[in-house]
Coordinates of C-alpha atoms and ligand atoms in Angstrom, one line a residue:
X4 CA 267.2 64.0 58.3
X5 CA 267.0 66.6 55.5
X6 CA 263.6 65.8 53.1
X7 CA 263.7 65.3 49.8
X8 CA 262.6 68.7 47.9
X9 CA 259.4 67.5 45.9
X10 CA 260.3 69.7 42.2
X11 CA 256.6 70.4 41.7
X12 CA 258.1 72.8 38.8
X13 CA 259.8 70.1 37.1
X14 CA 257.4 67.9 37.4
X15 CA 254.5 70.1 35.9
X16 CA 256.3 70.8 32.7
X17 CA 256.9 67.1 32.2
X18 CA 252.8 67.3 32.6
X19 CA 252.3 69.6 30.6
X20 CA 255.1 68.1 27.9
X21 CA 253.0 64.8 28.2
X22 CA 249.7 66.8 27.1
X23 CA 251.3 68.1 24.0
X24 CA 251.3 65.3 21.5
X25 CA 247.5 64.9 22.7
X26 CA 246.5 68.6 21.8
X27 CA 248.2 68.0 18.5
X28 CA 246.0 65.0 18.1
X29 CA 243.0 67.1 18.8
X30 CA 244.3 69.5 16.1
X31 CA 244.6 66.9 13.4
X32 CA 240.6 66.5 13.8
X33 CA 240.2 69.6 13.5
X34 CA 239.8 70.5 17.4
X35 CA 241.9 72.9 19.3
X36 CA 240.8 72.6 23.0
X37 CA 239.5 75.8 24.5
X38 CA 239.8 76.7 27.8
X39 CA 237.7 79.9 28.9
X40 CA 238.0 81.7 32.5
X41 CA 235.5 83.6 33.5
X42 CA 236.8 86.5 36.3
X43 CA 234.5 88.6 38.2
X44 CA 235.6 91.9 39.5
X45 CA 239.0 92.6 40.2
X46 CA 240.3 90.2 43.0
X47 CA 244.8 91.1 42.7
X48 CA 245.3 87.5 43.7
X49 CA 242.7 86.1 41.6
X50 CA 244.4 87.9 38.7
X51 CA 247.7 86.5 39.3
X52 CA 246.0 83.1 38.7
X53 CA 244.2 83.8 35.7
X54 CA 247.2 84.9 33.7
X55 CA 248.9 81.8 35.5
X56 CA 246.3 79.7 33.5
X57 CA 245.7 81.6 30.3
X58 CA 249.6 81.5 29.6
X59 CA 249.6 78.0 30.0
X60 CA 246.8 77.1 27.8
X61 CA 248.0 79.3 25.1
X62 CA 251.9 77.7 25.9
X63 CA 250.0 74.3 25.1
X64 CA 248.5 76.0 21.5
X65 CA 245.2 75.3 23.5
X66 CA 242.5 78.5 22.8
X67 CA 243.0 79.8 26.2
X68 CA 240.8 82.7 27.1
X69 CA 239.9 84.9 29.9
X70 CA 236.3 86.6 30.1
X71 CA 236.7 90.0 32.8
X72 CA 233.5 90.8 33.7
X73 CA 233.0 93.7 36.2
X74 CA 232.1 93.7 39.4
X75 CA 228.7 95.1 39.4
X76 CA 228.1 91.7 37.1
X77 CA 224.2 89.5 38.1
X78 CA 223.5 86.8 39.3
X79 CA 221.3 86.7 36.1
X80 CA 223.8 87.8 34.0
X81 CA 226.7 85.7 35.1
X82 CA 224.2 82.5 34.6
X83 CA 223.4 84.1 31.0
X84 CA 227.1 84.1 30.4
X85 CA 228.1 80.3 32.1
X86 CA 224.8 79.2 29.8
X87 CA 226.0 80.4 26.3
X88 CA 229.5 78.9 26.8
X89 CA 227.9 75.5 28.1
X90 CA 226.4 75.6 24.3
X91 CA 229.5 76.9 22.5
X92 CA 230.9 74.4 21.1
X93 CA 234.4 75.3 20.2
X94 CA 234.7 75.9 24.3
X95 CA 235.7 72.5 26.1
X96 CA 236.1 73.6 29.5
X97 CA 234.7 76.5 31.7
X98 CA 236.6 77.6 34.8
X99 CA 234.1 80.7 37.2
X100 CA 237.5 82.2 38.9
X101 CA 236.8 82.2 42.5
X102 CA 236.0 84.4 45.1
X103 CA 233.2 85.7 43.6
X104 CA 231.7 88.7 44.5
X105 CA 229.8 88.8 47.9
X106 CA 226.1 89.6 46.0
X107 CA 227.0 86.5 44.0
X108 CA 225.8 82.9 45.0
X109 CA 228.6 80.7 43.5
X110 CA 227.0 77.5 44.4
X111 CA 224.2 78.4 42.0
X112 CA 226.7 79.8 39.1
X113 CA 228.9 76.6 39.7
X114 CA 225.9 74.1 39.3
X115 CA 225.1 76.0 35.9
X116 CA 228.1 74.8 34.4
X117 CA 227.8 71.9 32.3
X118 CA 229.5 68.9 34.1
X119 CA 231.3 67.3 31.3
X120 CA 233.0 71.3 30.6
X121 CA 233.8 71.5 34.7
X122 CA 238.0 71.4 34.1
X123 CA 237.9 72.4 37.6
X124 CA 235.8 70.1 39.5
X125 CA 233.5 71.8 41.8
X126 CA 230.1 70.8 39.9
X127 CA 227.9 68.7 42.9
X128 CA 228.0 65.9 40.1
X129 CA 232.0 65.8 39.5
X130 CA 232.5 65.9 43.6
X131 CA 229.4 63.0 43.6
X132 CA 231.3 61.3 41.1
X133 CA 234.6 61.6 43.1
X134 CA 232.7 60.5 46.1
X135 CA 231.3 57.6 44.8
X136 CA 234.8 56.7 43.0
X137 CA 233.3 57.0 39.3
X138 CA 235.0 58.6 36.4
X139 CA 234.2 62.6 36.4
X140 CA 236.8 65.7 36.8
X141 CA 238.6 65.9 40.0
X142 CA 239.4 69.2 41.6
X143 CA 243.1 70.5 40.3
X144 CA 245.0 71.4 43.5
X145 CA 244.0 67.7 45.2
X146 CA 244.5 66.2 41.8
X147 CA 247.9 67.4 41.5
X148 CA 249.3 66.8 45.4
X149 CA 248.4 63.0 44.2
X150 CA 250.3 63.0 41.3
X151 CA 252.9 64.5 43.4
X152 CA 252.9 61.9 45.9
X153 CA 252.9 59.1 43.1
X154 CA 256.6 60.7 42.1
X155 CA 257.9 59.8 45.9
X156 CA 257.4 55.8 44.9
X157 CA 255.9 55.6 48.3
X158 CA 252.9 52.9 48.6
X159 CA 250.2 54.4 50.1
X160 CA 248.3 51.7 51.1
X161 CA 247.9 51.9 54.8
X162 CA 249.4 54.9 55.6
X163 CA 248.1 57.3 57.7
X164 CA 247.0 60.8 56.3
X165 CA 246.0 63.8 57.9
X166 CA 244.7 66.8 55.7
X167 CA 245.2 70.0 58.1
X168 CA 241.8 72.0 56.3
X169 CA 237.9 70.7 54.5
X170 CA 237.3 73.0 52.2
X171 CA 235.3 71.8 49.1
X172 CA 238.0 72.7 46.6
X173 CA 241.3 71.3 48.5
X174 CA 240.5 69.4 51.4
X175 CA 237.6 67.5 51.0
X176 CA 238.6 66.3 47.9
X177 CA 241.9 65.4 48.8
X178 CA 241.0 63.5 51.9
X179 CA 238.7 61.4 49.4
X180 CA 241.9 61.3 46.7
X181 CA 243.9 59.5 49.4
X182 CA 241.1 57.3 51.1
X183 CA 240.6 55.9 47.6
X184 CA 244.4 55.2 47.7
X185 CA 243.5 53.2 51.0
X186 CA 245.4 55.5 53.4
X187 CA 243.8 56.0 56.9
X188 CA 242.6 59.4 56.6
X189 CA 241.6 62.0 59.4
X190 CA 240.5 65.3 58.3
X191 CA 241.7 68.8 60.9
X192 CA 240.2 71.7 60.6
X193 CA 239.8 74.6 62.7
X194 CA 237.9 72.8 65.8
X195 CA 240.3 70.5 66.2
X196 CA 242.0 69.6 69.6
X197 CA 245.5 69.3 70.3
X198 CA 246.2 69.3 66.1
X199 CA 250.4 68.8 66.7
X200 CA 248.8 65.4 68.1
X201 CA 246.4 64.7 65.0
X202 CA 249.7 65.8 62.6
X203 CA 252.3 64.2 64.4
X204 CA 251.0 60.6 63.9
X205 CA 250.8 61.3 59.3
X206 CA 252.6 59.4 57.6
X207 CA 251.5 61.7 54.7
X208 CA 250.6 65.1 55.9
X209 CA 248.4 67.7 53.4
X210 CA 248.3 71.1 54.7
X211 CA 245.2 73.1 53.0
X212 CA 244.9 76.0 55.3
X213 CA 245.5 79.3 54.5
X214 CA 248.0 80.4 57.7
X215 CA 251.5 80.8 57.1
X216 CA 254.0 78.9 58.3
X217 CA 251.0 77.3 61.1
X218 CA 252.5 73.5 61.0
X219 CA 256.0 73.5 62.6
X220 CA 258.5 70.8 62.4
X221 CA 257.7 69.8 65.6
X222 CA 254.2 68.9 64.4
X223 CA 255.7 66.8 61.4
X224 CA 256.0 63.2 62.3
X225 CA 260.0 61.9 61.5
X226 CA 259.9 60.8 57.8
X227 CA 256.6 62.1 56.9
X228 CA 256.0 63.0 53.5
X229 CA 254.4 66.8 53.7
X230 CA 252.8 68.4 51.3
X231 CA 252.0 72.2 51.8
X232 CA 248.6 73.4 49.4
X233 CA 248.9 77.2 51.1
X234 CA 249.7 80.2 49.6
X235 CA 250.1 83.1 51.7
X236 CA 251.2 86.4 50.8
X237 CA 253.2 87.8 53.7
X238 CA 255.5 90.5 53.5
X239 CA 255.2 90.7 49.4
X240 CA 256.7 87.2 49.8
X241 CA 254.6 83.8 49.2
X242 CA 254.4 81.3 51.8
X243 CA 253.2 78.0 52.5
X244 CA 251.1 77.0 55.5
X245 CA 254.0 74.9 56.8
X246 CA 257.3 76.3 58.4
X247 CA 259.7 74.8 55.5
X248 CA 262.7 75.3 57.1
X249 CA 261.8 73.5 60.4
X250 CA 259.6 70.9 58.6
X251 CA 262.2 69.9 55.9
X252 CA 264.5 68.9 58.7
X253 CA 262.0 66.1 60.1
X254 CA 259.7 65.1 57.2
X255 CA 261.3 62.8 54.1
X256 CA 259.9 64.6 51.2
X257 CA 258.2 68.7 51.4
X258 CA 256.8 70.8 49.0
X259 CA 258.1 73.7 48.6
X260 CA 255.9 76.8 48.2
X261 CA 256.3 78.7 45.6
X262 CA 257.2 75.9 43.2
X263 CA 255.4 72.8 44.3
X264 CA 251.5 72.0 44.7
X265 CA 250.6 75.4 42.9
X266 CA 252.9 74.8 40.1
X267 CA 250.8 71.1 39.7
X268 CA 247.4 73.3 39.6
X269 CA 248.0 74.7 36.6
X270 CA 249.3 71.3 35.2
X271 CA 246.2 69.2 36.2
X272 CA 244.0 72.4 34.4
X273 CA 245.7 72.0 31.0
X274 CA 245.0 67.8 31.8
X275 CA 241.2 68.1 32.4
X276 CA 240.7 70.5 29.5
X277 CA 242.6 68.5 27.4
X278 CA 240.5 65.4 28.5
X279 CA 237.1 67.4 28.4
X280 CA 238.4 68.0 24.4
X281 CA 239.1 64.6 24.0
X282 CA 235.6 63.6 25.4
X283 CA 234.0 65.8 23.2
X284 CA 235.8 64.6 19.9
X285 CA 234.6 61.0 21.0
X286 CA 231.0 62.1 21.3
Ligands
NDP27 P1 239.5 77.7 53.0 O1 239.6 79.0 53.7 O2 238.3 77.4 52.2 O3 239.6 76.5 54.1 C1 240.6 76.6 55.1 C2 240.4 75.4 56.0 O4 241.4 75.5 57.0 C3 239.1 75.3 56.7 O5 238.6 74.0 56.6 C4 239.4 75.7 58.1 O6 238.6 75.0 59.1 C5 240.8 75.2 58.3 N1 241.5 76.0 59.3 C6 241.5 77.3 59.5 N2 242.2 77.6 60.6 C7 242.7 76.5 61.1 C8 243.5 76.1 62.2 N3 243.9 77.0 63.1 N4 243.7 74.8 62.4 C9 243.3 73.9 61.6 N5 242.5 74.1 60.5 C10 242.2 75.4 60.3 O7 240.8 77.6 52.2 P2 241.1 76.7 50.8 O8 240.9 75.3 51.1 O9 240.5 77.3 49.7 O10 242.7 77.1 50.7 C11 243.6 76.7 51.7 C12 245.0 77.3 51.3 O11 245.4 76.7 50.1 C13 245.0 78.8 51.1 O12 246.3 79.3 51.5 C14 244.9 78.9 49.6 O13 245.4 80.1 49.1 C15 245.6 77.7 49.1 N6 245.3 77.2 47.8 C16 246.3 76.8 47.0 C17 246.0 76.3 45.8 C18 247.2 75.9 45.0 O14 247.1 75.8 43.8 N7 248.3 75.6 45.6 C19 244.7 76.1 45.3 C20 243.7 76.4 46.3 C21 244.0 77.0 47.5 P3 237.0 75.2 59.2 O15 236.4 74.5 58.1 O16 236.7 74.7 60.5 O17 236.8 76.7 59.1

């Protein structure tokens, strides 16, 4: 079996095409949504992203801008900063790019930012929200492997998941994404015995590690759908966590990297700012 190539490409413009008529609306009430990122330091991959995301806002005629701060940058000051743009109200959503530097507590800086301006969903109260299956923003990288999922037509209900990876931006939130979906989810991480065992019984397998090419077709159960969140930089060439070529063979749809679940990031960003706008015009 070959898998189906999941067109994460594709299927963020059509995203991002469906956001358009709603920023226009915005407009028409005087509201252009504004999406600031706030960068600390000079991480090269974190800077990569950041014109990723400020080229798409602007793309979308959304006030997209990018706040570099330097490295030597407080604690103090960097709350100062997240504090005036929580009151700014031409701002709709506020993105702290992470890493942040090491003298830097980011769990402090990323409860300072107002909850309903949190486009990226990290605040305690959006992943409480997500946890308790209420209304709030959900984390873009889990946010869009969903979406991605809902464009295989697979039902969902009862299958079993396995997210490879529990970080509280990917795979945390993912493995709640996909309970709430009613799959049967485990969660691997790096404790994990025998993980080809844990992997090879997915129906629906999220890889959120950071290793290249770690999960192997022979970990991939026949017809799986797999869905690879890594991006690895090996070689000057970006890579996935999952061996494509050997994976593709067994699962029934993959994600490609580049051009699959980190094309969908940038999507689901444009989304929540675009809702946090729309929030604030209905207030
Ligand atoms: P973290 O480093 O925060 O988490 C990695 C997770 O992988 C941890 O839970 C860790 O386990 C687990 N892990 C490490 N080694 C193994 C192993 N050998 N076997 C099983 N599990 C293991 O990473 P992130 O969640 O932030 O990111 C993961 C990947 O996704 C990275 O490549 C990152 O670049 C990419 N990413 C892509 C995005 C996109 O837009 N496509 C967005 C965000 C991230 P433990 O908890 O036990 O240490």
């Amino acid at each position: 079996m070959t898998a189906h190539i999941i067109d994460g490409k594709s299927i963020a413009l059509s995203v991002r095409q469906g956001l358009e008529p709603r920023v226009e609306a915005l407009k028409t009430k005087g509201i252009i949504p504004g999406l600031t990122v706030v960068v600390v330091g000079d991480d090269p991959a974190s800077a990569i992203y950041v014109r990723n995301k400020e080229r798409a806002s602007q793309k979308l005629g959304m006030n997209g801008t990018v706040l570099r701060l330097p490295e030597s940058t407080t604690q103090q000051e960097l709350l100062d900063i997240v504090r005036k743009l929580n009151a700014d109200g031409s701002i709709h959503g506020i993105l702290v790019q992470l890493p942040l530097p090491a003298h830097i507590d980011g769990q402090e800086i990323l409860r300072a930012i107002d909850p309903d301006k949190d486009v990226d969903g990290f605040h305690a109260m959006n992943a409480g929200r997500l946890l308790n299956g209420e209304r709030g923003f959900v984390a873009c990288t889990p946010k869009g492997v969903m979406r991605l999922l809902e464009t295989t037509g697979v039902d969902l209900n009862g299958k079993n998941a396995v997210v490879v990876g529990r970080s509280n931006i990917v795979g945390k939130p993912m493995a709640l994404l996909l309970l709430q979906k009613n799959c049967t989810v485990t969660i691997a991480h790096s404790r994990t015995k025998n993980l080809a065992d844990v992997t090879r019984a997915a129906d629906i397998l999220v890889v959120a590690v950071g290793r290249a090419g770690m999960i192997t077709g022979d970990m991939v159960k026949p017809g799986a759908i797999v869905m690879d969140v890594g991006i690895n930089r090996v070689d000057g060439k970006v890579m996935g966590d999952v061996d494509f070529e050997s994976a593709k063979e067994v699962a029934s749809y993959i994600t490609p990297v580049p051009g699959g679940v980190g094309a969908m990031t940038i999507a689901m960003l444009m989304e929540n700012t675009v809702e946090a706008a729309e929030n604030y015009a209905g207030k």
